[in-house]
Coordinates of C-alpha atoms in Angstrom, one line a residue:
Chain W
X1 CA -7.6 7.4 -19.3
X2 CA -5.1 5.1 -17.6
X3 CA -2.3 3.7 -19.6
X4 CA -1.0 1.2 -17.0
X5 CA -0.6 -2.4 -17.9
X6 CA -3.3 -4.9 -16.9
X7 CA -2.5 -8.3 -15.4
X8 CA -2.8 -11.1 -18.0
X9 CA -3.8 -14.7 -17.4
X10 CA -3.8 -17.3 -20.2
X11 CA -2.7 -14.6 -22.7
X12 CA -5.5 -12.2 -22.1
X13 CA -6.3 -9.4 -19.5
X14 CA -7.7 -11.0 -16.4
X15 CA -11.4 -10.4 -15.5
X16 CA -12.1 -9.1 -19.0
X17 CA -9.7 -6.2 -18.6
X18 CA -11.2 -4.8 -15.4
X19 CA -8.8 -2.2 -13.9
X20 CA -7.9 -2.5 -11.1
X21 CA -8.5 -6.1 -10.2
X22 CA -9.8 -6.7 -6.7
X23 CA -8.0 -9.5 -4.8
X24 CA -9.3 -10.9 -1.6
X25 CA -7.2 -12.8 0.9
X26 CA -8.0 -16.2 2.4
X27 CA -6.5 -16.6 5.8
X28 CA -8.2 -19.7 7.4
X29 CA -6.1 -22.1 9.4
X30 CA -7.9 -25.2 8.4
X31 CA -9.4 -26.6 5.2
X32 CA -12.9 -26.1 6.6
X33 CA -12.2 -22.5 7.6
X34 CA -10.7 -21.7 4.2
X35 CA -13.7 -23.1 2.3
X36 CA -16.1 -21.3 4.6
X37 CA -14.2 -18.1 3.8
X38 CA -14.4 -18.8 0.1
X39 CA -18.2 -19.0 0.4
X40 CA -18.5 -15.7 2.2
X41 CA -16.0 -14.0 -0.1
X42 CA -17.5 -15.2 -3.4
X43 CA -20.8 -13.4 -2.7
X44 CA -18.8 -10.1 -2.8
X45 CA -17.5 -10.8 -6.3
X46 CA -13.7 -10.3 -6.2
X47 CA -11.6 -10.9 -9.3
X48 CA -8.9 -12.9 -7.7
X49 CA -8.5 -14.9 -4.5
X50 CA -5.2 -14.9 -2.7
X51 CA -4.5 -18.0 -0.5
X52 CA -2.2 -17.0 2.3
X53 CA -0.8 -20.5 2.8
X54 CA 1.4 -19.3 5.7
X55 CA -1.9 -19.2 7.8
X56 CA -2.7 -22.9 6.9
X57 CA -2.0 -25.5 9.6
X58 CA -1.4 -28.2 7.0
X59 CA 1.4 -26.3 5.1
X60 CA 4.0 -29.0 5.8
X61 CA 2.0 -31.5 3.7
X62 CA 2.3 -30.6 0.0
X63 CA -0.4 -33.1 -1.0
X64 CA -2.8 -31.5 1.5
X65 CA -1.9 -28.0 0.2
X66 CA -2.6 -29.0 -3.4
X67 CA -5.9 -30.7 -2.3
X68 CA -7.0 -27.5 -0.6
X69 CA -6.0 -25.4 -3.6
X70 CA -8.0 -27.7 -5.8
X71 CA -11.0 -27.4 -3.5
X72 CA -10.7 -23.6 -3.5
X73 CA -10.7 -23.5 -7.3
X74 CA -13.7 -25.8 -7.5
X75 CA -15.6 -23.9 -4.8
X76 CA -14.8 -20.6 -6.5
X77 CA -16.0 -21.6 -10.0
X78 CA -12.4 -21.4 -11.4
X79 CA -11.7 -17.9 -10.2
X80 CA -8.0 -17.0 -10.6
X81 CA -6.1 -18.1 -7.5
X82 CA -2.9 -16.5 -6.2
X83 CA -0.7 -18.7 -4.0
X84 CA 1.3 -16.8 -1.4
X85 CA 3.6 -17.8 1.5
X86 CA 4.3 -14.5 3.2
X87 CA 7.5 -14.8 5.3
X88 CA 7.6 -13.6 8.9
X89 CA 10.3 -11.1 7.8
X90 CA 7.7 -9.4 5.5
X91 CA 4.6 -9.7 7.8
X92 CA 3.6 -13.3 7.4
X93 CA 2.9 -16.1 9.9
X94 CA 5.3 -18.5 11.5
X95 CA 5.5 -21.8 9.6
X96 CA 7.0 -25.2 10.2
X97 CA 9.1 -25.4 7.0
X98 CA 12.7 -24.6 6.1
X99 CA 13.3 -22.3 3.2
X100 CA 14.3 -25.3 1.0
X101 CA 11.0 -27.0 1.9
X102 CA 9.2 -23.8 1.0
X103 CA 10.8 -24.0 -2.5
X104 CA 9.7 -27.6 -2.8
X105 CA 6.2 -26.6 -1.9
X106 CA 6.1 -23.8 -4.5
X107 CA 7.5 -26.3 -7.1
X108 CA 4.8 -28.9 -6.2
X109 CA 2.0 -26.4 -6.3
X110 CA 3.2 -25.0 -9.7
X111 CA 3.4 -28.5 -11.1
X112 CA -0.2 -29.3 -9.9
X113 CA -1.4 -26.3 -12.0
X114 CA -4.1 -25.7 -9.4
X115 CA -3.1 -22.1 -9.0
X116 CA -2.8 -19.2 -11.5
X117 CA -0.3 -17.0 -9.9
X118 CA 2.3 -17.3 -7.1
X119 CA 3.8 -14.5 -5.0
X120 CA 7.4 -14.8 -3.9
X121 CA 9.5 -12.1 -2.1
X122 CA 12.5 -10.5 -3.7
X123 CA 14.3 -10.6 -0.4
X124 CA 14.5 -14.4 -0.7
X125 CA 17.8 -16.0 -1.8
X126 CA 18.5 -15.3 -5.5
X127 CA 18.8 -19.1 -6.2
X128 CA 15.4 -19.7 -4.6
X129 CA 13.9 -16.9 -6.7
X130 CA 15.4 -18.5 -9.8
X131 CA 13.9 -21.9 -8.8
X132 CA 10.4 -20.4 -8.3
X133 CA 10.7 -18.5 -11.5
X134 CA 11.6 -21.7 -13.4
X135 CA 8.8 -23.8 -11.8
X136 CA 6.1 -21.2 -12.4
X137 CA 7.2 -20.5 -16.0
X138 CA 7.4 -24.2 -16.8
X139 CA 3.7 -24.5 -15.8
X140 CA 2.3 -21.3 -17.2
X141 CA 1.8 -19.7 -13.8
X142 CA 2.4 -16.0 -13.4
X143 CA 5.0 -14.9 -10.9
X144 CA 4.6 -11.8 -8.6
X145 CA 7.9 -10.8 -7.1
X146 CA 7.1 -8.7 -4.1
X147 CA 8.6 -6.3 -1.5
X148 CA 7.0 -5.4 1.8
X149 CA 8.0 -3.0 4.5
X150 CA 5.6 -3.0 7.5
X151 CA 7.3 -0.3 9.4
X152 CA 7.9 2.6 7.0
X153 CA 7.9 3.9 3.4
X154 CA 11.4 4.0 1.9
X155 CA 12.4 7.0 -0.3
X156 CA 11.1 7.4 -3.9
X157 CA 14.4 6.2 -5.4
X158 CA 14.4 2.9 -3.3
X159 CA 10.7 2.3 -4.2
X160 CA 11.4 2.7 -7.9
X161 CA 14.4 0.4 -7.6
X162 CA 12.2 -2.3 -6.0
X163 CA 9.7 -2.2 -8.9
X164 CA 12.6 -2.3 -11.4
X165 CA 14.3 -5.1 -9.5
X166 CA 11.2 -7.3 -9.9
X167 CA 11.2 -6.7 -13.6
X168 CA 14.9 -7.5 -13.9
X169 CA 14.5 -10.7 -11.9
X170 CA 12.0 -11.9 -14.5
X171 CA 8.7 -11.3 -12.7
X172 CA 5.5 -11.2 -14.6
X173 CA 4.2 -8.6 -12.1
X174 CA 6.0 -6.4 -9.6
X175 CA 4.5 -5.7 -6.1
X176 CA 5.5 -3.1 -3.6
X177 CA 3.6 -2.8 -0.3
X178 CA 4.9 -0.3 2.4
X179 CA 3.7 1.3 5.6
X180 CA 2.7 4.9 5.4
X181 CA 3.3 6.8 8.6
X182 CA 2.0 10.1 7.2
X183 CA 0.6 11.7 4.1
X184 CA 4.0 12.5 2.7
X185 CA 4.6 8.7 2.6
X186 CA 1.3 8.3 0.6
X187 CA 2.5 10.9 -2.0
X188 CA 5.9 9.2 -2.2
X189 CA 4.3 5.8 -3.0
X190 CA 1.9 7.3 -5.5
X191 CA 4.6 9.2 -7.2
X192 CA 7.0 6.2 -7.4
X193 CA 4.1 4.1 -8.7
X194 CA 3.3 6.6 -11.5
X195 CA 7.0 6.7 -12.5
X196 CA 7.4 2.9 -12.4
X197 CA 4.2 2.4 -14.4
X198 CA 5.8 4.5 -17.2
X199 CA 9.1 2.6 -17.2
X200 CA 8.3 -1.0 -16.4
X201 CA 7.6 -3.6 -19.1
X202 CA 5.3 -5.5 -16.7
X203 CA 2.2 -4.7 -14.7
X204 CA 2.6 -3.5 -11.1
X205 CA 0.8 -3.6 -7.8
X206 CA 1.5 -0.9 -5.3
X207 CA 0.0 -0.5 -1.8
X208 CA 0.5 1.8 1.1
X209 CA -0.5 0.1 4.4
X210 CA -2.1 1.6 7.5
X211 CA -4.8 4.2 8.0
X212 CA -3.2 6.8 5.7
X213 CA -2.4 4.1 3.2
X214 CA -6.1 3.2 2.8
X215 CA -6.1 6.1 0.4
X216 CA -3.9 4.2 -2.0
X217 CA -6.1 1.1 -1.8
X218 CA -8.9 3.2 -3.2
X219 CA -7.0 5.5 -5.6
X220 CA -3.7 3.8 -6.3
X221 CA -5.1 2.3 -9.6
X222 CA -5.3 5.8 -11.1
X223 CA -1.5 6.0 -10.6
X224 CA -0.8 2.6 -12.2
X225 CA -1.5 -0.1 -9.7
X226 CA -3.2 -3.0 -11.5
X227 CA -4.6 -4.7 -8.4
X228 CA -5.9 -3.8 -5.0
X229 CA -6.5 -6.0 -2.0
X230 CA -9.8 -5.8 -0.2
X231 CA -11.3 -7.5 2.8
X232 CA -13.7 -10.3 2.0
X233 CA -14.1 -12.2 5.3
X234 CA -10.8 -11.3 7.1
X235 CA -8.2 -8.6 6.8
X236 CA -4.7 -9.8 6.0
X237 CA -2.9 -6.4 6.3
X238 CA -3.6 -3.1 8.0
X239 CA -5.8 -0.6 6.1
X240 CA -7.5 -3.1 3.8
X241 CA -11.1 -1.9 3.1
X242 CA -14.2 -4.0 2.6
X243 CA -14.7 -5.1 -1.0
X244 CA -18.2 -3.6 -1.1
X245 CA -16.8 -0.2 -0.2
X246 CA -13.9 -0.5 -2.6
X247 CA -16.3 -1.3 -5.5
X248 CA -18.5 1.7 -4.6
X249 CA -15.6 4.1 -4.6
X250 CA -14.1 2.7 -7.8
X251 CA -17.4 3.1 -9.6
X252 CA -17.8 6.7 -8.5
X253 CA -14.1 7.6 -9.3
X254 CA -14.1 6.0 -12.7
X255 CA -17.3 7.9 -13.6
X256 CA -15.8 11.2 -12.3
X257 CA -12.5 10.7 -14.1
X258 CA -14.3 9.9 -17.4
X259 CA -16.1 13.2 -17.0
X260 CA -19.6 11.8 -16.7
Chain A
X1 CA -6.3 12.1 12.0
X2 CA -6.2 15.4 10.0
X3 CA -4.8 18.4 11.7
X4 CA -5.9 20.9 9.1
X5 CA -7.8 24.0 10.1
X6 CA -11.6 24.0 9.8
X7 CA -13.5 27.0 8.4
X8 CA -15.2 29.0 11.2
X9 CA -18.3 31.1 11.0
X10 CA -19.6 33.1 13.9
X11 CA -16.7 32.0 16.1
X12 CA -17.2 28.3 15.7
X13 CA -16.4 25.6 13.1
X14 CA -19.0 25.6 10.4
X15 CA -21.5 22.7 10.1
X16 CA -20.5 21.4 13.6
X17 CA -16.9 20.9 12.6
X18 CA -17.6 18.7 9.6
X19 CA -14.5 18.2 7.5
X20 CA -14.4 18.8 4.7
X21 CA -17.4 21.1 4.1
X22 CA -19.4 20.4 0.9
X23 CA -20.2 23.6 -1.1
X24 CA -22.7 23.6 -3.9
X25 CA -22.7 26.3 -6.6
X26 CA -25.9 28.2 -7.7
X27 CA -25.6 29.3 -11.3
X28 CA -29.1 30.4 -12.3
X29 CA -29.5 33.5 -14.5
X30 CA -32.8 34.7 -12.9
X31 CA -34.2 34.9 -9.4
X32 CA -36.7 32.1 -10.3
X33 CA -34.0 29.9 -11.7
X34 CA -31.8 30.4 -8.6
X35 CA -34.5 29.7 -6.2
X36 CA -35.5 26.6 -8.1
X37 CA -31.8 25.5 -7.9
X38 CA -31.8 26.1 -4.1
X39 CA -34.8 23.8 -3.8
X40 CA -33.1 20.9 -5.7
X41 CA -29.8 21.4 -4.0
X42 CA -31.2 21.5 -0.5
X43 CA -32.5 18.0 -0.7
X44 CA -28.9 16.9 -1.2
X45 CA -27.7 18.5 2.1
X46 CA -24.7 20.5 1.3
X47 CA -23.0 22.5 4.1
X48 CA -22.6 25.8 2.2
X49 CA -24.2 27.3 -0.9
X50 CA -22.1 29.4 -3.3
X51 CA -24.0 32.0 -5.3
X52 CA -22.0 32.7 -8.5
X53 CA -23.4 36.1 -9.0
X54 CA -21.6 36.5 -12.3
X55 CA -24.3 34.2 -13.8
X56 CA -27.1 36.5 -12.5
X57 CA -28.8 38.7 -15.1
X58 CA -29.6 41.3 -12.4
X59 CA -26.1 41.8 -11.2
X60 CA -26.1 45.5 -12.1
X61 CA -28.8 46.3 -9.6
X62 CA -27.3 46.0 -6.1
X63 CA -30.7 46.1 -4.4
X64 CA -31.9 43.2 -6.6
X65 CA -28.8 41.3 -5.8
X66 CA -29.3 41.8 -2.0
X67 CA -33.0 40.8 -2.4
X68 CA -32.0 37.5 -4.1
X69 CA -29.3 36.8 -1.4
X70 CA -32.0 37.3 1.2
X71 CA -34.4 35.0 -0.6
X72 CA -31.7 32.3 -0.9
X73 CA -30.9 32.5 2.8
X74 CA -34.7 32.3 3.6
X75 CA -35.2 29.4 1.2
X76 CA -32.2 27.6 2.6
X77 CA -33.1 27.8 6.2
X78 CA -30.2 30.1 7.0
X79 CA -27.5 27.7 5.5
X80 CA -24.2 29.6 5.1
X81 CA -24.0 31.5 1.8
X82 CA -20.8 32.3 -0.1
X83 CA -21.0 35.3 -2.5
X84 CA -18.7 35.1 -5.5
X85 CA -18.2 37.2 -8.6
X86 CA -15.8 35.0 -10.6
X87 CA -14.0 37.2 -13.2
X88 CA -13.8 36.2 -16.9
X89 CA -10.0 36.1 -16.4
X90 CA -10.4 33.3 -13.9
X91 CA -13.2 31.3 -15.5
X92 CA -16.3 33.4 -14.8
X93 CA -19.1 34.9 -16.9
X94 CA -19.1 38.2 -18.7
X95 CA -20.9 40.9 -16.6
X96 CA -22.1 44.4 -17.3
X97 CA -20.1 46.1 -14.4
X98 CA -16.8 47.9 -14.2
X99 CA -14.4 46.8 -11.5
X100 CA -15.3 49.8 -9.4
X101 CA -18.9 48.8 -9.7
X102 CA -18.0 45.3 -8.6
X103 CA -16.3 46.7 -5.5
X104 CA -19.4 48.8 -4.7
X105 CA -21.6 45.6 -5.1
X106 CA -19.3 43.6 -2.7
X107 CA -19.5 46.5 -0.3
X108 CA -23.3 46.7 -0.4
X109 CA -23.7 43.0 -0.1
X110 CA -21.4 42.9 2.9
X111 CA -23.3 45.7 4.5
X112 CA -26.6 43.9 4.0
X113 CA -25.2 41.0 6.0
X114 CA -27.2 38.6 3.9
X115 CA -24.2 36.5 3.1
X116 CA -21.7 34.7 5.3
X117 CA -18.6 34.6 3.1
X118 CA -17.3 36.4 0.0
X119 CA -14.8 35.1 -2.5
X120 CA -12.5 37.7 -4.2
X121 CA -9.6 36.9 -6.5
X122 CA -6.0 37.8 -5.5
X123 CA -5.3 38.9 -9.1
X124 CA -7.6 41.9 -8.5
X125 CA -6.1 45.3 -7.9
X126 CA -4.5 45.5 -4.4
X127 CA -6.6 48.6 -3.6
X128 CA -9.8 46.6 -4.5
X129 CA -8.7 43.7 -2.4
X130 CA -8.1 46.1 0.6
X131 CA -11.6 47.6 0.1
X132 CA -13.3 44.1 0.0
X133 CA -11.3 43.1 3.0
X134 CA -12.4 46.2 4.9
X135 CA -16.1 45.9 4.0
X136 CA -16.2 42.2 4.9
X137 CA -14.3 42.6 8.2
X138 CA -16.6 45.5 9.2
X139 CA -19.6 43.3 8.8
X140 CA -18.3 40.0 10.2
X141 CA -18.2 38.3 6.8
X142 CA -15.4 35.8 6.1
X143 CA -13.1 36.6 3.1
X144 CA -11.8 33.9 0.8
X145 CA -8.9 35.2 -1.4
X146 CA -8.7 32.9 -4.4
X147 CA -6.4 32.0 -7.3
X148 CA -7.6 30.0 -10.4
X149 CA -5.8 28.7 -13.4
X150 CA -8.1 27.0 -15.9
X151 CA -5.3 25.9 -18.2
X152 CA -2.6 24.3 -16.1
X153 CA -1.1 23.5 -12.7
X154 CA 1.8 25.9 -11.8
X155 CA 4.8 24.4 -10.0
X156 CA 4.8 23.5 -6.3
X157 CA 6.6 26.7 -5.3
X158 CA 4.1 28.9 -7.1
X159 CA 1.2 27.1 -5.6
X160 CA 2.6 27.4 -2.1
X161 CA 3.2 31.1 -2.7
X162 CA -0.4 31.6 -3.7
X163 CA -1.6 30.1 -0.5
X164 CA 0.8 32.2 1.5
X165 CA -0.1 35.3 -0.4
X166 CA -3.8 34.9 0.6
X167 CA -2.7 34.7 4.2
X168 CA -0.5 37.7 3.9
X169 CA -3.3 39.8 2.2
X170 CA -5.5 39.2 5.3
X171 CA -7.8 36.4 4.0
X172 CA -9.8 34.3 6.4
X173 CA -9.5 31.4 4.0
X174 CA -7.1 30.8 1.1
X175 CA -8.3 29.1 -2.1
X176 CA -6.3 27.7 -5.0
X177 CA -8.0 26.0 -7.9
X178 CA -5.9 24.8 -10.9
X179 CA -6.3 22.6 -14.0
X180 CA -4.6 19.2 -13.9
X181 CA -3.4 17.9 -17.3
X182 CA -2.0 14.7 -15.9
X183 CA -1.5 12.8 -12.7
X184 CA 1.8 14.6 -11.9
X185 CA -0.3 17.8 -11.7
X186 CA -2.6 16.1 -9.2
X187 CA 0.4 15.0 -7.0
X188 CA 1.9 18.6 -7.2
X189 CA -1.4 20.1 -6.0
X190 CA -1.8 17.6 -3.2
X191 CA 1.8 18.1 -2.1
X192 CA 1.5 21.9 -2.1
X193 CA -1.7 21.6 -0.2
X194 CA -0.2 19.4 2.5
X195 CA 2.8 21.8 2.9
X196 CA 0.5 24.9 3.0
X197 CA -1.8 23.3 5.6
X198 CA 1.2 23.0 7.9
X199 CA 2.5 26.5 7.5
X200 CA -0.6 28.7 7.0
X201 CA -2.4 30.3 10.0
X202 CA -5.8 30.1 8.1
X203 CA -7.9 27.3 6.6
X204 CA -7.4 26.5 3.0
X205 CA -9.3 25.2 0.0
X206 CA -7.5 23.4 -2.8
X207 CA -8.9 22.0 -6.0
X208 CA -7.5 20.4 -9.0
X209 CA -9.9 20.7 -12.0
X210 CA -10.6 18.4 -14.9
X211 CA -11.0 14.6 -15.1
X212 CA -7.7 13.9 -13.3
X213 CA -8.5 16.6 -10.8
X214 CA -11.7 14.9 -9.7
X215 CA -9.5 12.8 -7.5
X216 CA -8.7 15.9 -5.5
X217 CA -12.3 16.8 -5.1
X218 CA -12.8 13.4 -3.4
X219 CA -9.7 13.1 -1.3
X220 CA -8.0 16.5 -1.2
X221 CA -9.5 17.0 2.3
X222 CA -7.1 14.4 3.6
X223 CA -4.2 16.6 2.5
X224 CA -5.7 19.7 4.2
X225 CA -8.4 21.2 2.0
X226 CA -11.3 22.3 4.3
X227 CA -13.9 22.5 1.6
X228 CA -14.8 20.7 -1.6
X229 CA -17.2 21.8 -4.3
X230 CA -19.9 19.4 -5.5
X231 CA -22.6 19.5 -8.1
X232 CA -26.1 20.0 -6.7
X233 CA -28.1 21.0 -9.8
X234 CA -25.5 22.4 -12.2
X235 CA -21.7 22.1 -12.5
X236 CA -19.8 25.4 -12.2
X237 CA -16.3 24.0 -13.0
X238 CA -14.9 21.0 -14.8
X239 CA -14.6 17.8 -12.8
X240 CA -17.1 18.6 -10.1
X241 CA -18.8 15.4 -8.9
X242 CA -22.4 15.0 -7.7
X243 CA -22.9 15.7 -4.0
X244 CA -24.4 12.2 -3.4
X245 CA -21.3 10.6 -4.8
X246 CA -19.0 12.8 -2.8
X247 CA -20.8 12.0 0.4
X248 CA -20.6 8.3 -0.3
X249 CA -16.9 8.4 -1.0
X250 CA -16.2 10.7 2.0
X251 CA -18.0 8.3 4.4
X252 CA -16.0 5.3 3.1
X253 CA -12.7 7.1 3.2
X254 CA -13.1 8.5 6.7
X255 CA -14.2 5.1 8.0
X256 CA -11.1 3.4 6.3
X257 CA -8.7 6.1 7.5
X258 CA -10.0 5.7 11.1
X259 CA -9.1 2.0 10.8
X260 CA -12.7 0.8 11.1

């Protein structure tokens, strides 16, 4: 019954067209920690892994980063891998790189072709966004342009603009993640998601964070969000639910909404 | 985290303050069918049973109706019983009683004190509503004043007026159940529920019917609905989900929203 756009990889819908995709973050600080996380997480059968490289101690060494990405892909039986440096400004960890060095890292990682998707924030410098877009496109890697607000939920108009902005900046996927302080915020996010899913040319990801927001992690797909983040081994944002719980709720909801 | 009002019976929150309450309909045509349904349903542990007396072949005989109500209460170990004649106009079955006879039946059932709550539609004649209010109050039975629309979801303003109208007519609980034809309708119902839960003095029940509406049966409580209907043995309205599924989803949602 949903008409939202699925995320495509290599020219076809990821995970055989499963909707929504379940993405689990990897937040280890060392190669060993990360590979141990992969092991735990794999047993829970996510559809995509997100490597939050801002947690990684070796981020300053591009070769080491690429080696770890390669090791993750190998350990995960080629499961799609999303590469993300989340900035401090948008809720990420402190890293020892300048913004120019971050761009070089994204470029090197794209050229290695060891990842399937990269996430880059729309609040970055337009020239940097253009460089990441260029490097990802040249290597057949999907680009998620993202917007995060860890303190509040902007109004519906602003949210819709953020989705649209990602599309206009050439993203393959638009992502908006905001903090909900009350249930009105949850409804605002769901309503903006529904509107954006009808107007955007590209798939979108929408998340409301925090306790109230956990509702959207479970039900946001019905309003058009093509992917939801779930806890495999470690939570990377407030309100993420365990992947087992998410799968249980999705199965019941989809059965109910299909009128079974 | 919810501040919505729970349904009270005998001066205290029903089912030990569980929120939301799960109510399962009984839709048998004969005493035997109804008691067989009770048996099936009890194993699934609902909090309230709703006897849809408009399905009952013996509805024209008040003594028989009271006998069956007594038998249900006995079989269900005194579980709270909601007595409902749903009119054809609002989605119910055809019955062999005039409206005056329906009022006499409600009066007799209230006086028998074999039920804990009665549901009566706000679209009934104001004089009839007043009589049912009087008979229920005189016998310490809670009155749900209800509004149903099986074809569409009215606008937010109309929905909020319906909740308010129930309060103004002296209801103990206000119920609004409407058909959702799309996801916008779901958001309209949730938004009106949230607004009404903040302004009404009484608890409320809100339901969106149909496949899209099944979302509200699972997470409408977060927006203020104190009770949700689930299928025990037989569905009585479109989109009702099995009680086992409902319990599973509620447990996961409440854990997530409490930040566990």
